[in-house]
């Protein structure tokens, strides 16, 4: 082609429609053929000028290009044939083409607002054979888009020509229109979602709706139960599920089944699986066997004081006759009274009635009830006469000895010790029986003369720290007192004026012997930190008689001495691994025997005669053999929280006090469970103590402000149990802030008891 014609582009002239799209055609003839069949003519040229002469020049140039000697494309020949078939054999003249009057022209040319030419195409008339001929005519072409998208526009969509469909009248305008005209037939008051106009139904549709509402057949010939259409055939076809070849496992015997079968075979051989045996057939009752009613003909039995015959019915009287004498028949008043009375208040179950003959007697209404009551009489009747034992319950209780026979035991308060400020938490009687040591909340340790109540010595260990426990070292050759305040434990020899100088020197020598061992003793190869560091308390305390001091990791609550006075144990309930510690006095050495203790430690005691160590936690008491270093026994008192315990001088019994108001006696040779449980207090038990001087006495102290004295005798005979007798309740301490008696101790030889109270006093009971 010429260069001039090649530089020009082809553009499709569109109709005046909002939805018209610009279609760019290629040089081929296929697109031109489709456009011609749809009634759309493609205009060639770069742009359409307002002058008609330019248009004619473009057409002439295009005609020259077609008449040239160049070979036309394949699509051009097809277009020429289609033009001839549609009756367009003659090409329109330029004037006809300009006015749209040529053969086959489907448009006309107008001018727009700017004076330019504008091609306006005619409406498309689809033929009858179109695919859309059966579809309902849709005026709105927006498709499935909801009409709510057009709420802000004055129109509701576009028609097939692309023109806007105006929104129908609503609101006041619609109400005014409805008031001015009559309601047409088929008006429903609904809006067609596709067009936005009122939905109107035809008369036929209204008839169908009316029939459906009345549960009638919608139309003639309608079958509500049509035959089921078998989408899947119900006939079973014999065919394989798959065409795959059979796997090998279908033909090889299963090893798993073989194992299962052999397992069953072995069970049958061993007799664990028995072959099935049909149940035995029930034998039919033999008619020759006769059964008798045991009460029908009861033979009289010989007289037996324990035998009671079955009750018999009384013989019938005249009232039960169907034709009684007239004097047995009730009159109207008696009959009325009998009918108005309740069934329980009636003296007779029936009224005598007169009948002319036996065949006129009706059925008895109470027949079944009377027979049932008769059966109950026979069923519940006693068969043997049992003699009731008249036993006095008091005679079943064991006979306890009189308290007067069990004297001596403390009955009255002989001495009262005053001087502490605040509570007295602990006290102890010296092994000699002359001195009493006490410690309280004021942080002082005081020594009293037991018989007179005179204070002979006192020392303040730490200011602001309460003295939790004081205990004397066993033995009369020396006087050594151990006291604990906070986390520190002090060893002291009280400087008493009347004390023998030899005893004082011996006491100081026993405590100071550990310093020489620490200086000259063998050094330990282990780099482990010692459990406690023994130091001197300072010049002030040394001048008052305090000789040594060591500290633990937690607050010390219990101090317990070994019978020889060489060892003593301390208990810190809040400590974990250091809760229980054993100290050697002559070496100033502290050991922690337990790496881990189950539960919170509450107290600890040495056995009076054997190398056994008892440790009490909240619920259990464990006994350990110190020589073999093994656990011997776990004693289970059954208490919720153990407060204290003490071992009998014989070593085979112990008593346990608990915060749940119980005192428990344990026989270690008998069981780990308590032998006797005593409940005599209304509040928690704080301390329990055996008499260590050979008297069968023990006592407990409670928060209710009282002490309970018991007689507890233990014999050497293994066949006889210990005898426990309550003797006396000692009251005198006042209860302060829910706390009563906090500690107690016995005199080493006399039946005297000493108690420490929360009221700041100590009392001697004799």
XYZ file of C-alpha atoms in Angstrom:
766
model
C 0.000 0.000 0.000
C 0.880 3.683 -0.326
C 2.560 5.281 2.637
C -0.188 7.816 2.975
C -2.882 5.199 3.370
C -0.741 3.125 5.734
C -0.391 6.007 8.116
C -4.115 6.291 8.575
C -5.954 4.329 11.285
C -9.378 2.756 11.309
C -11.953 3.633 13.964
C -15.417 2.255 14.582
C -18.118 4.879 14.709
C -20.290 4.226 17.742
C -23.966 4.763 18.383
C -25.273 7.316 20.831
C -25.598 4.934 23.735
C -24.192 5.100 27.277
C -22.984 1.533 27.100
C -21.421 1.685 23.625
C -17.834 0.655 23.516
C -15.169 1.540 20.982
C -14.190 -1.460 18.888
C -10.805 -1.408 17.182
C -10.771 -3.576 14.031
C -7.735 -5.200 12.532
C -6.770 -5.166 8.882
C -8.299 -8.586 8.397
C -11.817 -9.183 7.098
C -13.210 -11.349 9.923
C -13.997 -8.471 12.246
C -15.483 -6.498 9.387
C -17.669 -9.443 8.465
C -19.079 -9.754 11.987
C -19.738 -6.028 12.155
C -21.586 -6.103 8.849
C -23.787 -9.041 9.873
C -24.831 -7.204 13.040
C -25.810 -4.121 11.099
C -22.834 -2.077 12.155
C -20.726 -0.404 9.420
C -17.146 0.421 10.131
C -15.917 3.792 8.998
C -12.285 4.085 7.952
C -10.151 7.121 8.485
C -8.114 8.862 11.049
C -10.733 11.274 12.334
C -14.119 12.535 11.181
C -13.938 16.169 10.213
C -16.895 18.493 10.318
C -16.517 19.155 6.582
C -18.200 16.670 4.223
C -15.556 17.222 1.537
C -12.879 15.732 3.758
C -15.038 12.676 4.220
C -15.460 12.241 0.451
C -11.746 12.607 -0.082
C -11.089 9.838 2.431
C -13.547 7.575 0.687
C -11.968 8.213 -2.690
C -8.524 7.490 -1.319
C -9.725 4.240 0.159
C -11.336 3.356 -3.182
C -8.085 3.967 -4.961
C -6.360 1.644 -2.603
C -8.861 -1.126 -3.350
C -8.542 -0.635 -7.135
C -4.789 -0.883 -7.028
C -2.859 -3.816 -8.405
C -1.916 -5.065 -4.966
C -3.216 -8.434 -3.908
C -6.079 -8.014 -1.442
C -6.170 -9.918 1.814
C -8.168 -13.114 2.260
C -10.795 -11.362 4.360
C -11.674 -8.835 1.653
C -12.971 -11.504 -0.759
C -15.218 -12.919 1.946
C -16.618 -9.509 2.656
C -17.470 -8.917 -0.979
C -19.325 -12.232 -1.180
C -21.326 -11.448 1.983
C -22.257 -8.051 0.580
C -23.592 -9.651 -2.583
C -25.577 -12.254 -0.598
C -27.254 -9.560 1.517
C -28.339 -7.541 -1.580
C -25.664 -4.927 -1.396
C -24.350 -5.526 -4.916
C -24.323 -1.830 -5.726
C -22.023 0.415 -3.844
C -23.710 3.579 -2.523
C -22.824 6.923 -3.976
C -21.016 9.469 -1.832
C -24.185 11.533 -1.470
C -26.220 8.463 -0.378
C -23.484 7.384 1.957
C -23.408 10.877 3.464
C -27.182 10.921 4.015
C -27.434 7.260 5.030
C -29.838 6.423 2.149
C -27.850 3.851 0.254
C -28.730 0.189 -0.078
C -28.290 -1.600 3.272
C -27.793 1.591 5.248
C -28.968 1.286 8.886
C -28.010 4.702 10.152
C -28.541 8.382 9.522
C -26.149 11.265 9.948
C -26.844 14.267 12.160
C -24.781 17.027 13.671
C -23.848 17.319 17.297
C -23.678 20.488 19.405
C -20.247 21.388 17.980
C -21.419 21.024 14.379
C -19.611 17.761 13.760
C -21.181 14.814 11.971
C -22.791 12.152 14.184
C -23.839 8.700 13.074
C -27.036 7.480 14.759
C -27.809 3.812 14.129
C -31.270 2.286 13.991
C -32.668 -0.036 16.673
C -31.646 -3.690 16.438
C -34.549 -6.020 15.729
C -33.574 -9.573 16.840
C -34.931 -12.330 14.642
C -37.377 -14.903 15.961
C -34.739 -17.633 16.033
C -32.654 -15.714 18.587
C -31.641 -17.498 21.790
C -33.244 -14.761 23.874
C -36.671 -15.113 22.306
C -37.941 -17.411 25.091
C -36.404 -15.360 27.901
C -38.616 -12.776 29.616
C -38.223 -9.293 28.271
C -36.088 -7.317 30.653
C -36.308 -3.582 30.428
C -33.559 -2.963 32.998
C -30.156 -4.210 31.852
C -28.159 -3.776 35.055
C -28.145 -7.512 35.690
C -27.853 -8.842 39.268
C -26.726 -5.530 40.723
C -29.052 -4.537 43.642
C -31.201 -1.464 43.113
C -29.830 -0.084 46.404
C -26.705 0.916 44.463
C -28.823 3.510 42.620
C -30.360 5.125 45.713
C -28.306 8.276 45.226
C -29.174 8.618 41.512
C -32.424 9.837 39.880
C -32.507 6.708 37.690
C -32.561 2.984 38.496
C -30.674 1.564 35.507
C -30.447 1.509 31.731
C -32.553 -0.043 28.970
C -31.339 -2.053 25.986
C -30.451 1.166 24.146
C -28.448 2.503 27.049
C -30.976 5.116 28.026
C -31.575 5.897 31.687
C -34.681 4.438 33.289
C -36.169 7.117 35.578
C -37.066 6.230 39.161
C -40.827 5.702 39.705
C -42.702 8.100 41.924
C -42.619 7.427 45.668
C -43.686 8.977 48.907
C -46.188 11.842 48.807
C -46.361 11.921 45.034
C -47.241 8.236 44.906
C -49.829 8.621 47.665
C -51.459 11.507 45.808
C -51.469 9.467 42.618
C -53.059 6.470 44.337
C -55.698 8.691 45.916
C -56.587 10.126 42.507
C -56.937 6.821 40.693
C -58.511 3.488 41.503
C -56.479 0.465 42.484
C -55.978 -1.592 39.314
C -56.556 -5.294 39.153
C -53.545 -7.363 40.019
C -52.088 -4.677 42.328
C -50.030 -6.254 45.112
C -48.358 -3.306 46.838
C -44.941 -4.882 46.161
C -42.101 -3.575 44.047
C -40.479 -5.509 41.235
C -36.776 -5.753 42.207
C -35.732 -5.770 38.550
C -37.556 -2.647 37.371
C -38.415 -0.827 40.589
C -42.041 -0.465 39.459
C -45.117 -1.793 41.312
C -45.524 -5.514 40.850
C -48.810 -6.455 39.149
C -50.131 -9.985 38.782
C -52.406 -11.302 36.100
C -55.795 -12.796 36.793
C -54.455 -16.284 36.196
C -51.615 -15.791 38.684
C -54.087 -14.462 41.252
C -56.225 -17.566 40.811
C -53.203 -19.827 41.358
C -52.293 -17.974 44.561
C -55.862 -18.159 45.809
C -55.985 -21.944 45.235
C -52.645 -22.448 46.999
C -53.864 -20.466 50.039
C -56.994 -22.639 50.226
C -54.940 -25.849 49.968
C -56.393 -26.692 46.598
C -54.790 -27.989 43.428
C -53.127 -25.035 41.647
C -54.370 -26.044 38.186
C -56.159 -28.845 36.437
C -54.077 -31.866 35.724
C -51.604 -31.086 38.527
C -50.296 -34.253 40.181
C -49.064 -33.617 43.769
C -47.499 -37.093 43.935
C -45.651 -37.689 40.687
C -43.735 -40.837 39.999
C -40.211 -40.821 41.298
C -37.606 -40.232 38.649
C -34.846 -42.713 39.197
C -31.742 -40.709 38.516
C -29.764 -43.729 39.729
C -31.090 -47.127 38.790
C -32.306 -49.385 41.578
C -31.220 -52.499 39.780
C -28.077 -54.074 41.156
C -25.508 -54.611 38.485
C -22.899 -57.332 38.765
C -19.667 -55.593 37.982
C -16.303 -55.116 39.722
C -15.698 -51.969 41.710
C -12.400 -51.516 39.946
C -10.600 -53.040 37.039
C -7.347 -53.373 38.988
C -5.928 -56.874 39.233
C -6.452 -58.820 42.422
C -3.635 -58.204 44.965
C -1.361 -60.957 46.072
C -2.644 -60.851 49.648
C -5.991 -62.205 48.442
C -4.327 -65.561 47.645
C -1.564 -65.760 50.311
C -2.703 -67.006 53.787
C -2.724 -64.203 56.361
C -0.055 -64.446 59.065
C -2.148 -62.313 61.382
C -5.119 -64.665 61.118
C -2.792 -67.604 61.701
C -1.561 -66.058 64.959
C -5.122 -65.384 66.108
C -6.186 -68.955 65.319
C -3.185 -70.466 67.118
C -3.905 -68.266 70.145
C -7.458 -69.606 70.281
C -6.204 -73.191 69.811
C -3.778 -72.830 72.745
C -6.558 -71.418 74.907
C -8.783 -74.395 74.074
C -5.985 -76.862 74.862
C -5.241 -75.185 78.189
C -8.911 -75.199 79.104
C -9.333 -71.409 79.203
C -11.938 -71.629 76.430
C -14.534 -74.307 76.883
C -16.708 -75.655 74.075
C -20.268 -74.540 73.983
C -22.689 -76.640 75.953
C -26.370 -76.202 75.430
C -28.227 -75.202 78.585
C -29.918 -78.084 80.356
C -33.552 -78.482 79.634
C -35.836 -77.576 82.484
C -37.707 -80.514 83.814
C -41.421 -80.294 83.719
C -43.229 -80.319 86.988
C -44.308 -83.743 88.080
C -48.031 -83.821 88.612
C -47.680 -86.633 91.131
C -45.814 -84.311 93.540
C -48.278 -82.713 95.908
C -47.725 -79.358 97.529
C -49.510 -78.308 100.678
C -50.182 -75.014 102.359
C -48.246 -74.986 105.605
C -50.909 -72.877 107.295
C -53.918 -74.783 106.004
C -53.820 -77.655 108.493
C -51.392 -76.580 111.145
C -50.728 -79.330 113.616
C -50.466 -78.283 117.253
C -46.934 -78.044 118.477
C -45.722 -79.011 121.911
C -45.586 -76.330 124.491
C -42.459 -74.313 124.066
C -41.931 -70.985 125.776
C -40.094 -69.632 122.719
C -42.663 -70.762 120.135
C -45.506 -68.456 119.041
C -48.194 -69.992 116.820
C -49.469 -68.099 113.811
C -52.438 -65.796 114.562
C -55.858 -67.226 113.653
C -58.934 -65.396 112.450
C -61.818 -65.133 114.897
C -64.924 -67.201 114.009
C -67.769 -65.316 112.292
C -70.658 -64.002 114.387
C -74.253 -63.029 113.814
C -73.268 -59.665 112.327
C -71.550 -61.336 109.407
C -74.579 -63.444 108.504
C -76.492 -62.590 105.333
C -79.758 -62.914 107.351
C -78.876 -61.585 110.847
C -81.405 -61.225 113.640
C -83.300 -57.900 113.695
C -81.531 -56.671 116.802
C -78.183 -56.689 114.905
C -79.487 -54.556 112.067
C -78.680 -50.813 112.424
C -81.393 -48.203 112.191
C -81.246 -45.066 110.038
C -79.474 -42.920 112.633
C -76.792 -45.518 113.314
C -76.304 -46.042 109.605
C -75.944 -42.290 109.041
C -73.423 -41.948 111.843
C -71.403 -44.895 110.508
C -71.309 -43.453 106.965
C -70.279 -39.975 108.126
C -67.475 -41.243 110.336
C -63.923 -41.770 109.007
C -62.769 -45.276 108.193
C -60.264 -45.198 111.054
C -62.918 -44.096 113.572
C -65.496 -46.763 112.678
C -65.961 -49.559 115.190
C -66.937 -51.996 112.420
C -65.555 -52.498 108.940
C -69.050 -53.203 107.538
C -72.701 -52.792 108.386
C -74.885 -55.872 108.919
C -77.317 -56.233 106.019
C -80.365 -58.442 105.672
C -80.840 -60.486 102.464
C -83.740 -62.814 101.623
C -81.498 -65.471 100.140
C -77.822 -66.220 99.705
C -77.928 -65.686 95.961
C -78.908 -62.052 96.506
C -75.751 -61.276 98.508
C -73.539 -58.898 96.444
C -69.748 -58.985 96.228
C -67.826 -57.842 99.276
C -65.968 -54.586 98.520
C -63.240 -55.156 101.150
C -62.521 -58.759 100.211
C -59.114 -58.153 98.568
C -57.964 -55.680 101.235
C -58.825 -58.058 104.085
C -56.980 -60.942 102.413
C -53.947 -58.730 101.908
C -53.971 -57.705 105.566
C -54.253 -61.346 106.539
C -51.169 -62.163 104.479
C -49.288 -59.351 106.190
C -50.264 -60.751 109.580
C -48.876 -64.139 108.639
C -45.748 -62.697 107.044
C -44.864 -60.307 109.844
C -45.951 -62.476 112.756
C -43.131 -63.297 115.221
C -42.172 -66.962 115.352
C -39.910 -66.991 118.416
C -40.385 -65.181 121.661
C -37.252 -63.212 122.465
C -36.561 -62.140 125.971
C -35.431 -58.533 126.294
C -32.299 -57.967 128.303
C -32.586 -55.224 130.883
C -29.015 -54.047 131.184
C -27.931 -50.804 132.744
C -25.690 -48.915 130.276
C -23.552 -47.672 133.121
C -22.632 -51.236 134.003
C -20.988 -51.699 130.600
C -18.435 -48.956 131.246
C -15.141 -50.043 132.794
C -14.817 -49.375 136.464
C -12.271 -46.656 136.944
C -10.537 -46.192 140.246
C -11.507 -43.259 142.361
C -9.230 -40.159 142.031
C -8.769 -40.280 145.783
C -7.073 -43.643 145.376
C -4.654 -42.278 142.767
C -3.094 -39.554 144.854
C -0.704 -37.752 144.877
C -1.370 -35.334 142.002
C -1.499 -31.498 141.847
C -4.793 -29.938 142.921
C -4.113 -26.294 143.830
C -1.934 -23.281 142.955
C 0.856 -22.925 145.527
C 3.106 -20.219 144.037
C 2.629 -17.475 141.474
C 5.639 -16.044 139.599
C 5.267 -12.396 138.539
C 7.767 -10.233 136.688
C 7.510 -10.872 132.950
C 6.108 -8.191 130.663
C 3.860 -9.858 128.129
C 3.432 -13.534 127.499
C 5.544 -16.226 129.101
C 6.272 -18.507 126.196
C 8.359 -21.245 127.833
C 9.564 -22.552 131.188
C 11.604 -25.449 132.552
C 12.366 -26.891 135.999
C 16.046 -27.551 136.777
C 17.110 -31.205 137.256
C 17.830 -30.442 140.909
C 14.268 -29.230 141.417
C 15.301 -25.964 143.086
C 15.166 -23.519 140.174
C 12.655 -22.563 137.514
C 13.732 -20.882 134.267
C 11.275 -18.906 132.110
C 11.374 -16.834 128.917
C 8.833 -14.471 127.441
C 7.996 -11.742 124.965
C 10.070 -9.150 126.850
C 13.273 -10.866 125.607
C 14.493 -11.814 129.093
C 15.426 -15.160 130.632
C 14.612 -15.317 134.339
C 15.514 -17.899 136.996
C 13.220 -18.263 140.001
C 13.400 -20.150 143.257
C 10.694 -22.773 142.783
C 9.263 -22.996 146.264
C 9.230 -19.291 147.160
C 8.721 -17.651 143.742
C 11.711 -15.323 144.316
C 13.624 -14.200 141.199
C 17.343 -14.972 141.598
C 18.763 -14.142 138.128
C 17.740 -12.542 134.835
C 19.365 -11.504 131.584
C 18.075 -9.705 128.463
C 19.374 -11.528 125.411
C 18.110 -9.353 122.565
C 15.974 -6.272 122.637
C 12.729 -6.630 120.731
C 13.073 -10.406 120.261
C 10.953 -12.829 122.297
C 12.487 -15.836 124.037
C 10.671 -18.776 122.436
C 12.065 -21.686 124.458
C 14.274 -22.405 127.487
C 15.557 -25.864 128.511
C 17.937 -27.109 131.262
C 20.747 -29.528 130.496
C 20.141 -32.929 132.193
C 22.338 -33.740 135.152
C 22.936 -32.204 138.557
C 26.729 -31.910 138.385
C 26.397 -28.701 136.324
C 23.787 -26.081 135.594
C 23.614 -25.189 131.880
C 20.606 -23.460 130.411
C 19.821 -23.263 126.673
C 17.555 -20.504 125.389
C 16.449 -19.534 121.870
C 15.456 -16.048 120.749
C 14.771 -15.540 117.063
C 17.387 -17.417 115.018
C 20.020 -17.462 117.793
C 20.588 -20.084 120.493
C 22.388 -19.105 123.715
C 24.115 -21.386 126.250
C 24.457 -19.885 129.723
C 25.303 -20.730 133.318
C 23.131 -18.539 135.571
C 25.098 -16.769 138.312
C 22.977 -17.618 141.305
C 24.126 -16.381 144.688
C 23.402 -19.628 146.532
C 25.000 -21.781 143.799
C 27.954 -23.923 144.747
C 31.213 -22.681 143.251
C 32.222 -26.153 142.109
C 28.950 -26.538 140.219
C 29.428 -23.110 138.598
C 33.004 -23.949 137.603
C 31.920 -27.306 136.193
C 29.159 -25.641 134.191
C 31.590 -23.141 132.661
C 34.086 -25.884 131.914
C 31.509 -27.972 130.018
C 30.566 -25.087 127.743
C 34.122 -23.810 127.220
C 35.446 -27.264 126.281
C 34.143 -26.753 122.782
C 36.404 -23.753 122.140
C 39.498 -25.916 122.670
C 38.181 -28.566 120.287
C 37.499 -25.938 117.640
C 41.106 -24.658 117.994
C 42.963 -28.003 118.286
C 40.568 -30.354 116.531
C 41.101 -31.929 113.125
C 40.371 -29.682 110.211
C 37.732 -30.802 107.816
C 38.788 -31.379 104.232
C 35.400 -30.434 102.866
C 34.837 -26.903 101.680
C 31.163 -27.021 102.687
C 29.961 -24.111 104.778
C 29.194 -25.151 108.395
C 25.540 -25.297 109.425
C 26.108 -22.901 112.353
C 28.985 -20.788 113.573
C 29.605 -20.913 117.332
C 30.835 -17.588 118.731
C 31.162 -15.814 122.050
C 28.154 -13.630 122.858
C 30.052 -10.481 123.817
C 31.411 -8.867 126.946
C 28.029 -7.676 128.234
C 26.362 -11.089 128.048
C 29.504 -12.897 129.248
C 29.448 -10.817 132.385
C 25.876 -12.020 133.025
C 26.778 -15.686 132.593
C 26.053 -16.224 128.845
C 28.914 -18.401 127.575
C 28.244 -19.298 123.914
C 26.035 -18.372 120.997
C 25.328 -19.712 117.517
C 22.796 -18.776 114.843
C 20.612 -20.841 112.562
C 18.832 -19.917 109.358
C 15.280 -19.729 110.732
C 13.520 -19.022 114.022
C 14.053 -21.759 116.618
C 10.905 -22.972 118.394
C 11.958 -26.226 120.144
C 15.050 -27.329 122.106
C 15.336 -30.948 123.271
C 18.300 -32.384 125.258
C 19.695 -35.888 125.094
C 19.580 -37.787 128.417
C 23.404 -37.632 128.785
C 23.595 -33.887 128.235
C 26.145 -34.130 125.418
C 23.737 -33.457 122.533
C 20.662 -31.345 122.048
C 18.343 -30.849 119.064
C 16.661 -27.688 117.774
C 13.636 -27.375 115.505
C 12.959 -24.453 113.140
C 9.543 -25.062 111.544
C 10.143 -22.574 108.731
C 13.485 -24.089 107.725
C 13.577 -26.512 104.814
C 16.783 -28.531 104.982
C 17.827 -26.906 108.274
C 14.520 -27.477 110.068
C 16.032 -30.071 112.434
C 19.600 -29.653 113.696
C 21.607 -31.722 116.219
C 24.345 -29.963 118.170
C 27.322 -31.414 120.068
C 28.088 -29.360 123.174
C 31.644 -30.590 123.776
C 32.713 -29.881 120.170
C 30.646 -26.814 119.359
C 29.505 -28.671 116.248
C 26.161 -28.452 114.426
C 24.866 -31.142 112.057
C 21.814 -31.247 109.761
C 20.680 -34.901 109.672
C 17.951 -34.467 107.032
C 18.520 -33.276 103.502
C 14.799 -33.064 102.858
C 12.037 -33.469 105.421
C 8.495 -34.352 104.381
C 6.240 -31.695 105.868
C 6.846 -28.862 108.297
C 8.753 -29.965 111.394
C 6.936 -29.191 114.676
C 8.975 -30.903 117.409
C 11.720 -33.428 118.086
C 12.598 -35.733 121.027
C 15.312 -38.239 121.939
C 14.333 -41.687 123.190
C 14.872 -41.984 126.969
C 17.041 -45.097 126.735
C 17.658 -46.083 123.083
C 19.455 -44.346 120.178
C 16.144 -43.414 118.587
C 15.193 -39.948 117.422
C 11.557 -38.852 116.995
C 10.616 -36.044 114.580
C 7.053 -34.715 114.421
C 5.640 -32.951 111.360
C 2.150 -31.572 110.925
C 0.447 -34.980 110.617
C 3.081 -37.679 111.183
C 5.724 -38.665 113.729
C 8.745 -40.530 112.334
C 11.202 -42.494 114.464
C 14.795 -42.952 113.236
C 17.551 -45.278 114.452
C 20.610 -43.055 114.926
C 23.062 -45.924 115.005
C 21.831 -47.542 111.776
C 20.677 -44.253 110.262
C 17.396 -45.633 108.998
C 13.687 -45.005 109.404
C 12.044 -47.324 111.930
C 8.378 -46.403 112.071
C 5.875 -43.783 110.947
C 3.342 -43.022 113.651
C -0.038 -41.729 112.431
C -1.897 -39.861 115.173
C -4.671 -38.797 112.782
C -4.523 -35.166 113.956
C -4.814 -32.256 111.569
C -1.898 -30.324 113.097
C 0.417 -31.672 115.788
C 1.458 -29.045 118.333
C 3.710 -31.088 120.675
C 4.478 -34.607 121.885
C 6.379 -36.326 124.700
C 7.845 -39.803 125.149
C 7.060 -41.912 128.227
C 10.076 -42.648 130.465
C 9.660 -46.329 129.585
C 10.022 -45.525 125.889
C 7.098 -47.626 124.613
C 4.365 -44.995 124.816
C 3.994 -41.391 123.821
C 1.325 -38.708 123.989
C 0.505 -36.209 121.228
C -1.242 -32.853 121.540
C -2.872 -31.208 118.528
C -4.353 -27.884 117.606
C -7.691 -29.602 116.886
C -8.323 -30.059 120.658
C -7.340 -33.730 120.895
C -4.926 -35.577 123.160
C -3.789 -38.923 121.728
C -2.074 -41.807 123.546
C 0.091 -44.093 121.382
C 1.290 -47.550 122.331
C 4.286 -48.068 120.062
C 4.286 -51.838 120.555
C 0.607 -52.118 119.737
C -0.002 -50.046 116.592
C 0.960 -46.901 114.738
C -2.596 -45.678 115.308
C -3.595 -44.007 118.583
C -4.629 -46.327 121.384
C -6.795 -43.711 123.078
C -8.159 -40.336 121.981
C -9.114 -37.844 124.704
C -11.215 -34.756 124.087
C -11.464 -32.644 127.228
C -10.597 -29.161 125.938
C -12.613 -26.613 124.013
C -9.579 -25.025 122.325
C -6.184 -26.036 120.968
C -3.710 -28.008 123.076
C -0.338 -26.246 123.257
C 1.877 -28.590 125.293
C 1.896 -32.129 126.761
C 4.316 -33.582 129.308
C 5.010 -36.864 131.131
C 6.281 -36.912 134.702
C 9.905 -38.055 134.471
C 10.346 -38.978 138.149
C 8.521 -42.305 138.167
C 4.994 -41.075 138.992
C 2.222 -42.245 136.611
C 1.153 -38.698 135.750
C 0.926 -36.654 132.602
C -0.714 -33.318 131.779
C -1.675 -31.073 128.882
C -2.046 -27.283 128.533
C -4.709 -25.646 126.370
C -5.696 -22.246 125.036
C -8.874 -22.361 127.113
C -6.739 -21.422 130.167
C -6.827 -24.817 131.873
C -4.550 -27.783 132.551
C -5.829 -31.355 132.586
C -4.055 -33.808 134.909
C -4.244 -37.521 134.001
C -3.217 -40.764 135.619
C -1.445 -42.952 133.070
C -0.169 -46.258 134.363
C 1.949 -48.450 132.102
C 2.705 -52.017 133.250
C 5.370 -54.358 131.998
C 2.844 -57.085 131.216
C 2.352 -57.131 127.447
C -1.163 -58.564 127.835
C -2.418 -55.589 129.790
C -3.066 -52.194 128.276
C -2.242 -48.869 129.829
C -4.862 -47.420 132.164
C -5.752 -43.756 131.642
C -7.839 -41.889 134.193
C -8.605 -38.138 134.168
C -7.857 -36.698 137.603
C -8.113 -32.920 137.842
C -8.738 -29.759 135.841
C -6.542 -26.856 136.977
C -7.847 -23.378 136.197
C -6.227 -20.050 137.055
C -4.628 -18.550 133.965
C -6.478 -15.834 132.076
C -7.043 -16.047 128.336
C -5.432 -13.142 126.464
C -6.041 -12.713 122.732
C -7.304 -16.293 122.315
C -4.184 -17.689 124.058
C -4.220 -19.497 127.399
C -1.533 -21.813 128.826
C 1.491 -21.939 126.513
C 3.872 -24.368 128.268
C 4.155 -26.695 131.274
C 6.728 -28.850 133.065
C 6.875 -31.348 135.957
C 9.066 -31.373 139.034
C 11.715 -34.094 138.629
C 10.653 -35.912 141.843
C 7.536 -34.353 143.386
C 3.982 -34.426 141.923
C 4.231 -30.720 141.209
C 3.359 -29.068 137.931
C 4.461 -25.635 136.627
C 2.617 -23.748 133.875
C 3.329 -20.620 131.796
C 0.438 -18.471 130.601
C -0.269 -15.749 128.078
C -1.284 -13.505 131.007
C 2.424 -12.993 131.909
C 2.465 -15.283 134.969
C 3.854 -18.677 135.907
C 2.099 -20.886 138.424
C 3.218 -23.804 140.591
C 0.523 -26.434 141.154
C 0.956 -28.814 144.100
